[in-house]
Amino acid sequence: CGECGGFGEIWNQSLQVGENDDADSVLENELAAERESEWIDENESQICPACLGSRLNPIARHVRVQNMTIDNFTALSAGAAAKKIERLKFTGKQK
């Protein structure tokens, strides 16, 4: 997600999306945001309003496989995900 930098939460948006003037590169911004995320209390951050915590960009959020989005699928437990995969049936061009 471009708003939260893929964290699913907002706490320091300029750092999270690479707009920090102190860093020399995008990678440095990403590493700094990752380090900072480990020290954030739950009450210091909010769910990202753009991705609603899914951490996905708009295109990825619109991909569907038999009416299930990527974030719906990854929210399942491992057992439920395995059962869902077993039940998937593809025909024609879907194969």
PDB file of N, CA and C in Angstrom:
ATOM      1  N   CYS A   1       0.842  -1.178   0.000  1.00  0.00           N
ATOM      2  CA  CYS A   1       0.000   0.000   0.000  1.00  0.00           C
ATOM      3  C   CYS A   1       0.890   1.246   0.000  1.00  0.00           C
ATOM      4  N   GLY A   2       0.574   2.177  -0.820  1.00  0.00           N
ATOM      5  CA  GLY A   2       1.354   3.401  -0.905  1.00  0.00           C
ATOM      6  C   GLY A   2       1.173   4.347   0.262  1.00  0.00           C
ATOM      7  N   GLU A   3       0.082   4.205   0.985  1.00  0.00           N
ATOM      8  CA  GLU A   3      -0.174   5.094   2.125  1.00  0.00           C
ATOM      9  C   GLU A   3       0.603   4.671   3.368  1.00  0.00           C
ATOM     10  N   CYS A   4       0.689   3.367   3.606  1.00  0.00           N
ATOM     11  CA  CYS A   4       1.326   2.876   4.838  1.00  0.00           C
ATOM     12  C   CYS A   4       2.669   2.201   4.568  1.00  0.00           C
ATOM     13  N   GLY A   5       3.069   2.114   3.310  1.00  0.00           N
ATOM     14  CA  GLY A   5       4.339   1.476   2.981  1.00  0.00           C
ATOM     15  C   GLY A   5       4.319  -0.027   3.178  1.00  0.00           C
ATOM     16  N   GLY A   6       3.117  -0.616   3.206  1.00  0.00           N
ATOM     17  CA  GLY A   6       2.997  -2.063   3.361  1.00  0.00           C
ATOM     18  C   GLY A   6       2.955  -2.542   4.797  1.00  0.00           C
ATOM     19  N   PHE A   7       2.798  -1.630   5.753  1.00  0.00           N
ATOM     20  CA  PHE A   7       2.732  -2.022   7.162  1.00  0.00           C
ATOM     21  C   PHE A   7       1.301  -2.293   7.627  1.00  0.00           C
ATOM     22  N   GLY A   8       0.312  -1.743   6.936  1.00  0.00           N
ATOM     23  CA  GLY A   8      -1.080  -1.925   7.343  1.00  0.00           C
ATOM     24  C   GLY A   8      -1.520  -0.956   8.423  1.00  0.00           C
ATOM     25  N   GLU A   9      -0.581  -0.164   8.927  1.00  0.00           N
ATOM     26  CA  GLU A   9      -0.859   0.823   9.974  1.00  0.00           C
ATOM     27  C   GLU A   9      -0.115   2.113   9.642  1.00  0.00           C
ATOM     28  N   ILE A  10      -0.606   3.198  10.206  1.00  0.00           N
ATOM     29  CA  ILE A  10       0.060   4.489  10.039  1.00  0.00           C
ATOM     30  C   ILE A  10       0.552   4.955  11.401  1.00  0.00           C
ATOM     31  N   TRP A  11       1.821   5.318  11.488  1.00  0.00           N
ATOM     32  CA  TRP A  11       2.349   5.946  12.704  1.00  0.00           C
ATOM     33  C   TRP A  11       3.312   7.077  12.362  1.00  0.00           C
ATOM     34  N   ASN A  12       4.070   6.942  11.288  1.00  0.00           N
ATOM     35  CA  ASN A  12       4.993   7.974  10.836  1.00  0.00           C
ATOM     36  C   ASN A  12       5.005   7.879   9.320  1.00  0.00           C
ATOM     37  N   GLN A  13       3.979   8.450   8.699  1.00  0.00           N
ATOM     38  CA  GLN A  13       3.752   8.224   7.279  1.00  0.00           C
ATOM     39  C   GLN A  13       4.923   8.648   6.401  1.00  0.00           C
ATOM     40  N   SER A  14       5.572   9.755   6.701  1.00  0.00           N
ATOM     41  CA  SER A  14       6.678  10.191   5.842  1.00  0.00           C
ATOM     42  C   SER A  14       7.815   9.173   5.844  1.00  0.00           C
ATOM     43  N   LEU A  15       8.083   8.567   6.982  1.00  0.00           N
ATOM     44  CA  LEU A  15       9.113   7.531   7.064  1.00  0.00           C
ATOM     45  C   LEU A  15       8.638   6.256   6.375  1.00  0.00           C
ATOM     46  N   GLN A  16       7.392   5.897   6.593  1.00  0.00           N
ATOM     47  CA  GLN A  16       6.865   4.649   6.054  1.00  0.00           C
ATOM     48  C   GLN A  16       6.815   4.625   4.534  1.00  0.00           C
ATOM     49  N   VAL A  17       6.554   5.757   3.900  1.00  0.00           N
ATOM     50  CA  VAL A  17       6.434   5.778   2.440  1.00  0.00           C
ATOM     51  C   VAL A  17       7.658   6.370   1.750  1.00  0.00           C
ATOM     52  N   GLY A  18       8.746   6.528   2.496  1.00  0.00           N
ATOM     53  CA  GLY A  18      10.011   6.930   1.890  1.00  0.00           C
ATOM     54  C   GLY A  18      10.180   8.412   1.649  1.00  0.00           C
ATOM     55  N   GLU A  19       9.495   9.241   2.406  1.00  0.00           N
ATOM     56  CA  GLU A  19       9.624  10.686   2.231  1.00  0.00           C
ATOM     57  C   GLU A  19      10.510  11.320   3.295  1.00  0.00           C
ATOM     58  N   ASN A  20      11.278  10.522   3.994  1.00  0.00           N
ATOM     59  CA  ASN A  20      12.155  11.020   5.053  1.00  0.00           C
ATOM     60  C   ASN A  20      13.373  11.690   4.420  1.00  0.00           C
ATOM     61  N   ASP A  21      13.575  12.967   4.687  1.00  0.00           N
ATOM     62  CA  ASP A  21      14.688  13.715   4.089  1.00  0.00           C
ATOM     63  C   ASP A  21      16.049  13.290   4.620  1.00  0.00           C
ATOM     64  N   ASP A  22      16.087  12.642   5.784  1.00  0.00           N
ATOM     65  CA  ASP A  22      17.360  12.260   6.398  1.00  0.00           C
ATOM     66  C   ASP A  22      18.010  11.050   5.735  1.00  0.00           C
ATOM     67  N   ALA A  23      17.244  10.261   5.021  1.00  0.00           N
ATOM     68  CA  ALA A  23      17.770   9.024   4.439  1.00  0.00           C
ATOM     69  C   ALA A  23      18.384   9.285   3.067  1.00  0.00           C
ATOM     70  N   ASP A  24      19.359   8.464   2.719  1.00  0.00           N
ATOM     71  CA  ASP A  24      20.018   8.587   1.426  1.00  0.00           C
ATOM     72  C   ASP A  24      19.338   7.762   0.344  1.00  0.00           C
ATOM     73  N   SER A  25      18.521   6.791   0.742  1.00  0.00           N
ATOM     74  CA  SER A  25      17.899   5.922  -0.253  1.00  0.00           C
ATOM     75  C   SER A  25      16.551   5.411   0.230  1.00  0.00           C
ATOM     76  N   VAL A  26      15.795   4.872  -0.693  1.00  0.00           N
ATOM     77  CA  VAL A  26      14.508   4.266  -0.361  1.00  0.00           C
ATOM     78  C   VAL A  26      14.723   3.093   0.582  1.00  0.00           C
ATOM     79  N   LEU A  27      15.766   2.312   0.337  1.00  0.00           N
ATOM     80  CA  LEU A  27      16.067   1.163   1.196  1.00  0.00           C
ATOM     81  C   LEU A  27      16.331   1.613   2.629  1.00  0.00           C
ATOM     82  N   GLU A  28      17.069   2.697   2.799  1.00  0.00           N
ATOM     83  CA  GLU A  28      17.315   3.207   4.152  1.00  0.00           C
ATOM     84  C   GLU A  28      16.009   3.597   4.836  1.00  0.00           C
ATOM     85  N   ASN A  29      15.100   4.231   4.084  1.00  0.00           N
ATOM     86  CA  ASN A  29      13.792   4.582   4.642  1.00  0.00           C
ATOM     87  C   ASN A  29      13.029   3.336   5.064  1.00  0.00           C
ATOM     88  N   GLU A  30      13.028   2.321   4.205  1.00  0.00           N
ATOM     89  CA  GLU A  30      12.306   1.085   4.521  1.00  0.00           C
ATOM     90  C   GLU A  30      12.882   0.417   5.763  1.00  0.00           C
ATOM     91  N   LEU A  31      14.185   0.364   5.863  1.00  0.00           N
ATOM     92  CA  LEU A  31      14.822  -0.254   7.030  1.00  0.00           C
ATOM     93  C   LEU A  31      14.540   0.544   8.300  1.00  0.00           C
ATOM     94  N   ALA A  32      14.575   1.870   8.200  1.00  0.00           N
ATOM     95  CA  ALA A  32      14.278   2.714   9.365  1.00  0.00           C
ATOM     96  C   ALA A  32      12.830   2.529   9.806  1.00  0.00           C
ATOM     97  N   ALA A  33      11.912   2.455   8.852  1.00  0.00           N
ATOM     98  CA  ALA A  33      10.497   2.246   9.186  1.00  0.00           C
ATOM     99  C   ALA A  33      10.300   0.882   9.831  1.00  0.00           C
ATOM    100  N   GLU A  34      10.984  -0.130   9.330  1.00  0.00           N
ATOM    101  CA  GLU A  34      10.878  -1.476   9.903  1.00  0.00           C
ATOM    102  C   GLU A  34      11.383  -1.490  11.344  1.00  0.00           C
ATOM    103  N   ARG A  35      12.521  -0.862  11.575  1.00  0.00           N
ATOM    104  CA  ARG A  35      13.060  -0.794  12.946  1.00  0.00           C
ATOM    105  C   ARG A  35      12.114  -0.039  13.869  1.00  0.00           C
ATOM    106  N   GLU A  36      11.579   1.074  13.386  1.00  0.00           N
ATOM    107  CA  GLU A  36      10.669   1.878  14.208  1.00  0.00           C
ATOM    108  C   GLU A  36       9.377   1.121  14.505  1.00  0.00           C
ATOM    109  N   SER A  37       8.908   0.331  13.546  1.00  0.00           N
ATOM    110  CA  SER A  37       7.641  -0.393  13.730  1.00  0.00           C
ATOM    111  C   SER A  37       7.710  -1.381  14.889  1.00  0.00           C
ATOM    112  N   GLU A  38       8.895  -1.874  15.180  1.00  0.00           N
ATOM    113  CA  GLU A  38       9.055  -2.836  16.268  1.00  0.00           C
ATOM    114  C   GLU A  38       8.863  -2.199  17.638  1.00  0.00           C
ATOM    115  N   TRP A  39       8.958  -0.880  17.733  1.00  0.00           N
ATOM    116  CA  TRP A  39       8.869  -0.181  19.015  1.00  0.00           C
ATOM    117  C   TRP A  39       7.568   0.594  19.186  1.00  0.00           C
ATOM    118  N   ILE A  40       6.671   0.516  18.222  1.00  0.00           N
ATOM    119  CA  ILE A  40       5.423   1.281  18.272  1.00  0.00           C
ATOM    120  C   ILE A  40       4.405   0.566  19.154  1.00  0.00           C
ATOM    121  N   ASP A  41       3.815   1.300  20.086  1.00  0.00           N
ATOM    122  CA  ASP A  41       2.712   0.761  20.885  1.00  0.00           C
ATOM    123  C   ASP A  41       1.450   0.753  20.035  1.00  0.00           C
ATOM    124  N   GLU A  42       0.526  -0.150  20.357  1.00  0.00           N
ATOM    125  CA  GLU A  42      -0.711  -0.249  19.588  1.00  0.00           C
ATOM    126  C   GLU A  42      -1.487   1.060  19.555  1.00  0.00           C
ATOM    127  N   ASN A  43      -1.454   1.816  20.653  1.00  0.00           N
ATOM    128  CA  ASN A  43      -2.218   3.057  20.695  1.00  0.00           C
ATOM    129  C   ASN A  43      -1.527   4.207  19.960  1.00  0.00           C
ATOM    130  N   GLU A  44      -0.315   4.000  19.461  1.00  0.00           N
ATOM    131  CA  GLU A  44       0.400   5.031  18.715  1.00  0.00           C
ATOM    132  C   GLU A  44       0.143   4.937  17.214  1.00  0.00           C
ATOM    133  N   SER A  45      -0.448   3.867  16.775  1.00  0.00           N
ATOM    134  CA  SER A  45      -0.694   3.697  15.345  1.00  0.00           C
ATOM    135  C   SER A  45      -2.186   3.546  15.095  1.00  0.00           C
ATOM    136  N   GLN A  46      -2.550   3.706  13.840  1.00  0.00           N
ATOM    137  CA  GLN A  46      -3.940   3.491  13.445  1.00  0.00           C
ATOM    138  C   GLN A  46      -3.966   2.635  12.186  1.00  0.00           C
ATOM    139  N   ILE A  47      -5.047   1.907  12.003  1.00  0.00           N
ATOM    140  CA  ILE A  47      -5.197   1.091  10.798  1.00  0.00           C
ATOM    141  C   ILE A  47      -5.151   2.018   9.586  1.00  0.00           C
ATOM    142  N   CYS A  48      -4.444   1.618   8.574  1.00  0.00           N
ATOM    143  CA  CYS A  48      -4.326   2.430   7.365  1.00  0.00           C
ATOM    144  C   CYS A  48      -5.703   2.606   6.725  1.00  0.00           C
ATOM    145  N   PRO A  49      -6.133   3.844   6.494  1.00  0.00           N
ATOM    146  CA  PRO A  49      -7.452   4.067   5.904  1.00  0.00           C
ATOM    147  C   PRO A  49      -7.525   3.667   4.430  1.00  0.00           C
ATOM    148  N   ALA A  50      -6.391   3.595   3.757  1.00  0.00           N
ATOM    149  CA  ALA A  50      -6.395   3.244   2.338  1.00  0.00           C
ATOM    150  C   ALA A  50      -6.563   1.744   2.113  1.00  0.00           C
ATOM    151  N   CYS A  51      -5.811   0.927   2.849  1.00  0.00           N
ATOM    152  CA  CYS A  51      -5.842  -0.526   2.622  1.00  0.00           C
ATOM    153  C   CYS A  51      -6.587  -1.279   3.713  1.00  0.00           C
ATOM    154  N   LEU A  52      -7.027  -0.556   4.744  1.00  0.00           N
ATOM    155  CA  LEU A  52      -7.751  -1.154   5.876  1.00  0.00           C
ATOM    156  C   LEU A  52      -6.951  -2.275   6.541  1.00  0.00           C
ATOM    157  N   GLY A  53      -5.632  -2.111   6.561  1.00  0.00           N
ATOM    158  CA  GLY A  53      -4.768  -3.077   7.230  1.00  0.00           C
ATOM    159  C   GLY A  53      -4.324  -4.249   6.376  1.00  0.00           C
ATOM    160  N   SER A  54      -4.772  -4.305   5.123  1.00  0.00           N
ATOM    161  CA  SER A  54      -4.419  -5.450   4.269  1.00  0.00           C
ATOM    162  C   SER A  54      -2.967  -5.408   3.795  1.00  0.00           C
ATOM    163  N   ARG A  55      -2.362  -4.217   3.780  1.00  0.00           N
ATOM    164  CA  ARG A  55      -0.979  -3.996   3.359  1.00  0.00           C
ATOM    165  C   ARG A  55      -0.790  -4.104   1.853  1.00  0.00           C
ATOM    166  N   LEU A  56      -1.871  -4.185   1.103  1.00  0.00           N
ATOM    167  CA  LEU A  56      -1.803  -4.373  -0.341  1.00  0.00           C
ATOM    168  C   LEU A  56      -2.136  -3.092  -1.091  1.00  0.00           C
ATOM    169  N   ASN A  57      -1.568  -2.942  -2.284  1.00  0.00           N
ATOM    170  CA  ASN A  57      -1.901  -1.789  -3.112  1.00  0.00           C
ATOM    171  C   ASN A  57      -3.277  -1.993  -3.750  1.00  0.00           C
ATOM    172  N   PRO A  58      -3.866  -0.942  -4.341  1.00  0.00           N
ATOM    173  CA  PRO A  58      -5.226  -1.053  -4.889  1.00  0.00           C
ATOM    174  C   PRO A  58      -5.390  -2.159  -5.930  1.00  0.00           C
ATOM    175  N   ILE A  59      -4.402  -2.365  -6.762  1.00  0.00           N
ATOM    176  CA  ILE A  59      -4.517  -3.410  -7.788  1.00  0.00           C
ATOM    177  C   ILE A  59      -4.584  -4.783  -7.133  1.00  0.00           C
ATOM    178  N   ALA A  60      -3.700  -5.057  -6.203  1.00  0.00           N
ATOM    179  CA  ALA A  60      -3.697  -6.357  -5.517  1.00  0.00           C
ATOM    180  C   ALA A  60      -4.986  -6.576  -4.733  1.00  0.00           C
ATOM    181  N   ARG A  61      -5.549  -5.502  -4.167  1.00  0.00           N
ATOM    182  CA  ARG A  61      -6.793  -5.644  -3.400  1.00  0.00           C
ATOM    183  C   ARG A  61      -7.980  -5.995  -4.283  1.00  0.00           C
ATOM    184  N   HIS A  62      -7.866  -5.760  -5.591  1.00  0.00           N
ATOM    185  CA  HIS A  62      -8.975  -6.060  -6.496  1.00  0.00           C
ATOM    186  C   HIS A  62      -8.841  -7.404  -7.208  1.00  0.00           C
ATOM    187  N   VAL A  63      -7.745  -8.110  -6.994  1.00  0.00           N
ATOM    188  CA  VAL A  63      -7.586  -9.445  -7.578  1.00  0.00           C
ATOM    189  C   VAL A  63      -8.486 -10.412  -6.821  1.00  0.00           C
ATOM    190  N   ARG A  64      -9.228 -11.207  -7.563  1.00  0.00           N
ATOM    191  CA  ARG A  64     -10.138 -12.178  -6.940  1.00  0.00           C
ATOM    192  C   ARG A  64      -9.969 -13.545  -7.593  1.00  0.00           C
ATOM    193  N   VAL A  65     -10.053 -14.552  -6.766  1.00  0.00           N
ATOM    194  CA  VAL A  65     -10.113 -15.930  -7.246  1.00  0.00           C
ATOM    195  C   VAL A  65     -11.390 -16.502  -6.665  1.00  0.00           C
ATOM    196  N   GLN A  66     -12.339 -16.739  -7.525  1.00  0.00           N
ATOM    197  CA  GLN A  66     -13.656 -17.245  -7.129  1.00  0.00           C
ATOM    198  C   GLN A  66     -14.226 -16.440  -5.954  1.00  0.00           C
ATOM    199  N   ASN A  67     -14.298 -15.136  -6.162  1.00  0.00           N
ATOM    200  CA  ASN A  67     -14.872 -14.160  -5.221  1.00  0.00           C
ATOM    201  C   ASN A  67     -14.089 -13.973  -3.932  1.00  0.00           C
ATOM    202  N   MET A  68     -12.884 -14.481  -3.829  1.00  0.00           N
ATOM    203  CA  MET A  68     -12.079 -14.279  -2.625  1.00  0.00           C
ATOM    204  C   MET A  68     -10.874 -13.413  -2.984  1.00  0.00           C
ATOM    205  N   THR A  69     -10.673 -12.338  -2.210  1.00  0.00           N
ATOM    206  CA  THR A  69      -9.525 -11.461  -2.441  1.00  0.00           C
ATOM    207  C   THR A  69      -8.294 -12.012  -1.719  1.00  0.00           C
ATOM    208  N   ILE A  70      -7.141 -11.493  -2.080  1.00  0.00           N
ATOM    209  CA  ILE A  70      -5.896 -11.934  -1.458  1.00  0.00           C
ATOM    210  C   ILE A  70      -5.941 -11.712   0.048  1.00  0.00           C
ATOM    211  N   ASP A  71      -6.407 -10.528   0.475  1.00  0.00           N
ATOM    212  CA  ASP A  71      -6.429 -10.261   1.912  1.00  0.00           C
ATOM    213  C   ASP A  71      -7.460 -11.117   2.637  1.00  0.00           C
ATOM    214  N   ASN A  72      -8.583 -11.472   1.979  1.00  0.00           N
ATOM    215  CA  ASN A  72      -9.531 -12.412   2.593  1.00  0.00           C
ATOM    216  C   ASN A  72      -8.866 -13.772   2.792  1.00  0.00           C
ATOM    217  N   PHE A  73      -8.129 -14.208   1.773  1.00  0.00           N
ATOM    218  CA  PHE A  73      -7.485 -15.518   1.838  1.00  0.00           C
ATOM    219  C   PHE A  73      -6.401 -15.560   2.916  1.00  0.00           C
ATOM    220  N   THR A  74      -5.558 -14.536   2.966  1.00  0.00           N
ATOM    221  CA  THR A  74      -4.464 -14.555   3.942  1.00  0.00           C
ATOM    222  C   THR A  74      -4.944 -14.362   5.374  1.00  0.00           C
ATOM    223  N   ALA A  75      -6.180 -13.911   5.549  1.00  0.00           N
ATOM    224  CA  ALA A  75      -6.742 -13.776   6.899  1.00  0.00           C
ATOM    225  C   ALA A  75      -7.218 -15.123   7.451  1.00  0.00           C
ATOM    226  N   LEU A  76      -7.314 -16.137   6.590  1.00  0.00           N
ATOM    227  CA  LEU A  76      -7.755 -17.465   7.023  1.00  0.00           C
ATOM    228  C   LEU A  76      -6.664 -18.166   7.828  1.00  0.00           C
ATOM    229  N   SER A  77      -7.070 -19.084   8.676  1.00  0.00           N
ATOM    230  CA  SER A  77      -6.089 -19.935   9.355  1.00  0.00           C
ATOM    231  C   SER A  77      -5.478 -20.870   8.312  1.00  0.00           C
ATOM    232  N   ALA A  78      -4.372 -21.499   8.645  1.00  0.00           N
ATOM    233  CA  ALA A  78      -3.719 -22.411   7.703  1.00  0.00           C
ATOM    234  C   ALA A  78      -4.657 -23.545   7.309  1.00  0.00           C
ATOM    235  N   GLY A  79      -5.381 -24.092   8.275  1.00  0.00           N
ATOM    236  CA  GLY A  79      -6.313 -25.182   7.990  1.00  0.00           C
ATOM    237  C   GLY A  79      -7.448 -24.752   7.085  1.00  0.00           C
ATOM    238  N   ALA A  80      -8.020 -23.578   7.363  1.00  0.00           N
ATOM    239  CA  ALA A  80      -9.118 -23.070   6.540  1.00  0.00           C
ATOM    240  C   ALA A  80      -8.631 -22.741   5.132  1.00  0.00           C
ATOM    241  N   ALA A  81      -7.409 -22.209   5.019  1.00  0.00           N
ATOM    242  CA  ALA A  81      -6.843 -21.900   3.706  1.00  0.00           C
ATOM    243  C   ALA A  81      -6.625 -23.184   2.903  1.00  0.00           C
ATOM    244  N   ALA A  82      -6.123 -24.222   3.551  1.00  0.00           N
ATOM    245  CA  ALA A  82      -5.911 -25.502   2.866  1.00  0.00           C
ATOM    246  C   ALA A  82      -7.233 -26.071   2.363  1.00  0.00           C
ATOM    247  N   LYS A  83      -8.274 -26.003   3.182  1.00  0.00           N
ATOM    248  CA  LYS A  83      -9.594 -26.494   2.761  1.00  0.00           C
ATOM    249  C   LYS A  83     -10.123 -25.686   1.585  1.00  0.00           C
ATOM    250  N   LYS A  84      -9.925 -24.372   1.627  1.00  0.00           N
ATOM    251  CA  LYS A  84     -10.386 -23.508   0.539  1.00  0.00           C
ATOM    252  C   LYS A  84      -9.678 -23.873  -0.758  1.00  0.00           C
ATOM    253  N   ILE A  85      -8.377 -24.110  -0.689  1.00  0.00           N
ATOM    254  CA  ILE A  85      -7.606 -24.473  -1.881  1.00  0.00           C
ATOM    255  C   ILE A  85      -8.078 -25.810  -2.436  1.00  0.00           C
ATOM    256  N   GLU A  86      -8.345 -26.767  -1.559  1.00  0.00           N
ATOM    257  CA  GLU A  86      -8.820 -28.079  -2.001  1.00  0.00           C
ATOM    258  C   GLU A  86     -10.145 -27.973  -2.742  1.00  0.00           C
ATOM    259  N   ARG A  87     -10.980 -27.004  -2.362  1.00  0.00           N
ATOM    260  CA  ARG A  87     -12.308 -26.857  -2.971  1.00  0.00           C
ATOM    261  C   ARG A  87     -12.306 -26.035  -4.255  1.00  0.00           C
ATOM    262  N   LEU A  88     -11.190 -25.405  -4.586  1.00  0.00           N
ATOM    263  CA  LEU A  88     -11.150 -24.602  -5.809  1.00  0.00           C
ATOM    264  C   LEU A  88     -11.241 -25.507  -7.031  1.00  0.00           C
ATOM    265  N   LYS A  89     -12.104 -25.134  -7.930  1.00  0.00           N
ATOM    266  CA  LYS A  89     -12.258 -25.857  -9.195  1.00  0.00           C
ATOM    267  C   LYS A  89     -12.170 -24.848 -10.329  1.00  0.00           C
ATOM    268  N   PHE A  90     -11.357 -25.160 -11.322  1.00  0.00           N
ATOM    269  CA  PHE A  90     -11.190 -24.274 -12.465  1.00  0.00           C
ATOM    270  C   PHE A  90     -11.619 -25.000 -13.734  1.00  0.00           C
ATOM    271  N   THR A  91     -12.207 -24.249 -14.641  1.00  0.00           N
ATOM    272  CA  THR A  91     -12.652 -24.824 -15.907  1.00  0.00           C
ATOM    273  C   THR A  91     -12.182 -23.953 -17.065  1.00  0.00           C
ATOM    274  N   GLY A  92     -12.118 -24.532 -18.244  1.00  0.00           N
ATOM    275  CA  GLY A  92     -11.796 -23.785 -19.456  1.00  0.00           C
ATOM    276  C   GLY A  92     -10.526 -22.970 -19.353  1.00  0.00           C
ATOM    277  N   LYS A  93     -10.648 -21.685 -19.646  1.00  0.00           N
ATOM    278  CA  LYS A  93      -9.499 -20.780 -19.634  1.00  0.00           C
ATOM    279  C   LYS A  93      -8.953 -20.538 -18.234  1.00  0.00           C
ATOM    280  N   GLN A  94      -9.733 -20.812 -17.202  1.00  0.00           N
ATOM    281  CA  GLN A  94      -9.275 -20.624 -15.825  1.00  0.00           C
ATOM    282  C   GLN A  94      -8.107 -21.545 -15.493  1.00  0.00           C
ATOM    283  N   LYS A  95      -8.061 -22.716 -16.154  1.00  0.00           N
ATOM    284  CA  LYS A  95      -6.988 -23.672 -15.883  1.00  0.00           C
ATOM    285  C   LYS A  95      -5.701 -23.104 -16.385  1.00  0.00           C
TER     286      LYS A  95
END
